[in-house]
Amino acid sequence: MEDQTELVGKTFVGHYYHLFDNDRASLSSLYQPTSMLTFEGQNFFGVDDISTKFNQLPFDQCRHMISTIDSQPCPSTGGLLIFVSGSLQLAGEDHHLRFSQMFHLIPTPRGSFAVQNDIFRLNYG
């Protein structure tokens, strides 16, 4: 039976990549003012900075295919660490790009989770 940590991790990952692929502007609702994104080695801080980065990506459409999801509880924050590997395909492209992404989710006062830290990297080679 799937434990709560794995269930929350899988549910979050499904929601996150659905938004990324279909309604990228809505991703901002998952972040908060203290959030940090490291995207291919560049750092972005806060909802506005992160949202601007996502909206300025040089492609409008893509499709993520998830290979693995590993989740761990983070007792010090009451949150979760989630590591994702998979591939993405840009619209009009035949080849897939491999990627890894790590999320640190923390609980919100509303009883849900927000992304505190997000690290994304394409995997070459």
Short mmCIF file of C-alpha atoms in Angstrom, two decimals:
data_model
loop_
_atom_site.label_atom_id
_atom_site.label_comp_id
_atom_site.label_asym_id
_atom_site.label_seq_id
_atom_site.Cartn_x
_atom_site.Cartn_y
_atom_site.Cartn_z
CA MET A 1 0.00 0.00 0.00
CA GLU A 2 1.21 3.48 -0.88
CA ASP A 3 2.14 5.63 2.10
CA GLN A 4 0.96 9.22 2.53
CA THR A 5 4.31 10.72 1.48
CA GLU A 6 4.32 8.83 -1.83
CA LEU A 7 0.67 9.66 -2.46
CA VAL A 8 1.16 13.39 -1.86
CA GLY A 9 4.31 13.34 -4.01
CA LYS A 10 2.61 11.62 -6.94
CA THR A 11 -0.46 13.82 -6.67
CA PHE A 12 1.64 17.01 -6.61
CA VAL A 13 3.79 15.88 -9.56
CA GLY A 14 0.72 15.05 -11.65
CA HIS A 15 -0.82 18.44 -10.86
CA TYR A 16 2.40 20.40 -11.44
CA TYR A 17 3.19 18.95 -14.87
CA HIS A 18 -0.44 19.12 -15.97
CA LEU A 19 -0.36 22.87 -15.24
CA PHE A 20 3.05 23.28 -16.87
CA ASP A 21 1.89 21.56 -20.06
CA ASN A 22 -1.61 23.07 -20.25
CA ASP A 23 -1.80 26.32 -18.26
CA ARG A 24 1.73 27.45 -17.38
CA ALA A 25 0.58 30.83 -16.03
CA SER A 26 -1.27 28.98 -13.24
CA LEU A 27 1.98 27.54 -11.87
CA SER A 28 2.45 30.77 -9.91
CA SER A 29 -0.28 29.62 -7.50
CA LEU A 30 2.04 26.84 -6.29
CA TYR A 31 4.79 29.23 -5.17
CA GLN A 32 5.01 31.85 -2.41
CA PRO A 33 7.01 35.06 -1.78
CA THR A 34 9.92 33.13 -0.18
CA SER A 35 10.12 30.46 -2.92
CA MET A 36 13.28 29.89 -4.92
CA LEU A 37 13.72 28.30 -8.36
CA THR A 38 17.06 27.22 -9.80
CA PHE A 39 16.51 26.63 -13.51
CA GLU A 40 19.54 25.38 -15.43
CA GLY A 41 21.83 27.08 -12.90
CA GLN A 42 20.00 30.43 -12.80
CA ASN A 43 18.32 31.49 -9.55
CA PHE A 44 14.89 33.11 -9.34
CA PHE A 45 13.28 34.37 -6.11
CA GLY A 46 9.61 34.84 -5.26
CA VAL A 47 6.39 34.33 -7.17
CA ASP A 48 6.83 37.20 -9.64
CA ASP A 49 10.41 36.32 -10.60
CA ILE A 50 9.59 32.62 -10.99
CA SER A 51 6.41 33.32 -12.95
CA THR A 52 8.32 35.65 -15.29
CA LYS A 53 10.89 32.91 -15.94
CA PHE A 54 8.20 30.35 -16.80
CA ASN A 55 6.37 32.78 -19.08
CA GLN A 56 9.57 33.74 -20.93
CA LEU A 57 10.62 30.19 -21.82
CA PRO A 58 11.34 29.99 -25.57
CA PHE A 59 8.50 27.54 -26.25
CA ASP A 60 4.76 27.68 -25.75
CA GLN A 61 3.87 24.02 -25.59
CA CYS A 62 5.54 20.90 -24.31
CA ARG A 63 4.61 17.52 -22.90
CA HIS A 64 6.26 15.97 -19.84
CA MET A 65 6.55 12.20 -19.48
CA ILE A 66 7.47 11.17 -15.94
CA SER A 67 9.75 8.15 -15.42
CA THR A 68 10.31 8.19 -11.64
CA ILE A 69 9.04 10.00 -8.56
CA ASP A 70 10.85 9.66 -5.24
CA SER A 71 9.40 11.34 -2.15
CA GLN A 72 10.66 11.76 1.39
CA PRO A 73 9.13 13.46 4.41
CA CYS A 74 11.02 16.50 5.69
CA PRO A 75 10.39 16.50 9.45
CA SER A 76 12.15 19.82 10.06
CA THR A 77 9.59 21.70 7.94
CA GLY A 78 6.65 19.31 8.01
CA GLY A 79 7.02 19.20 4.27
CA LEU A 80 8.19 16.90 1.54
CA LEU A 81 11.16 16.45 -0.75
CA ILE A 82 10.25 15.18 -4.21
CA PHE A 83 12.73 14.12 -6.91
CA VAL A 84 11.42 13.63 -10.45
CA SER A 85 13.08 12.25 -13.56
CA GLY A 86 11.58 12.07 -16.99
CA SER A 87 11.58 13.54 -20.45
CA LEU A 88 9.85 16.39 -22.17
CA GLN A 89 8.92 16.89 -25.76
CA LEU A 90 8.56 20.33 -27.31
CA ALA A 91 5.75 20.92 -29.80
CA GLY A 92 6.89 20.14 -33.34
CA GLU A 93 10.00 18.24 -32.18
CA ASP A 94 10.57 14.50 -32.62
CA HIS A 95 13.26 14.08 -29.97
CA HIS A 96 12.74 14.06 -26.21
CA LEU A 97 14.85 15.96 -23.69
CA ARG A 98 15.70 14.16 -20.44
CA PHE A 99 15.31 16.17 -17.23
CA SER A 100 15.52 15.97 -13.44
CA GLN A 101 13.65 18.19 -11.03
CA MET A 102 13.57 18.46 -7.24
CA PHE A 103 10.83 20.10 -5.18
CA HIS A 104 10.76 21.00 -1.49
CA LEU A 105 7.13 21.43 -0.47
CA ILE A 106 6.15 23.08 2.78
CA PRO A 107 2.73 23.16 4.45
CA THR A 108 0.58 26.26 4.13
CA PRO A 109 -1.88 27.66 6.71
CA ARG A 110 -4.69 26.54 4.37
CA GLY A 111 -3.72 22.89 4.83
CA SER A 112 -2.11 22.38 1.43
CA PHE A 113 1.50 22.62 0.26
CA ALA A 114 3.55 25.31 -1.48
CA VAL A 115 6.81 24.97 -3.39
CA GLN A 116 9.59 26.43 -1.25
CA ASN A 117 12.48 25.21 -3.43
CA ASP A 118 12.51 23.98 -7.03
CA ILE A 119 15.61 22.84 -8.95
CA PHE A 120 15.35 21.93 -12.65
CA ARG A 121 18.07 20.53 -14.90
CA LEU A 122 18.15 19.05 -18.38
CA ASN A 123 20.25 15.88 -18.51
CA TYR A 124 22.68 15.79 -21.41
CA GLY A 125 24.87 12.92 -22.51
#
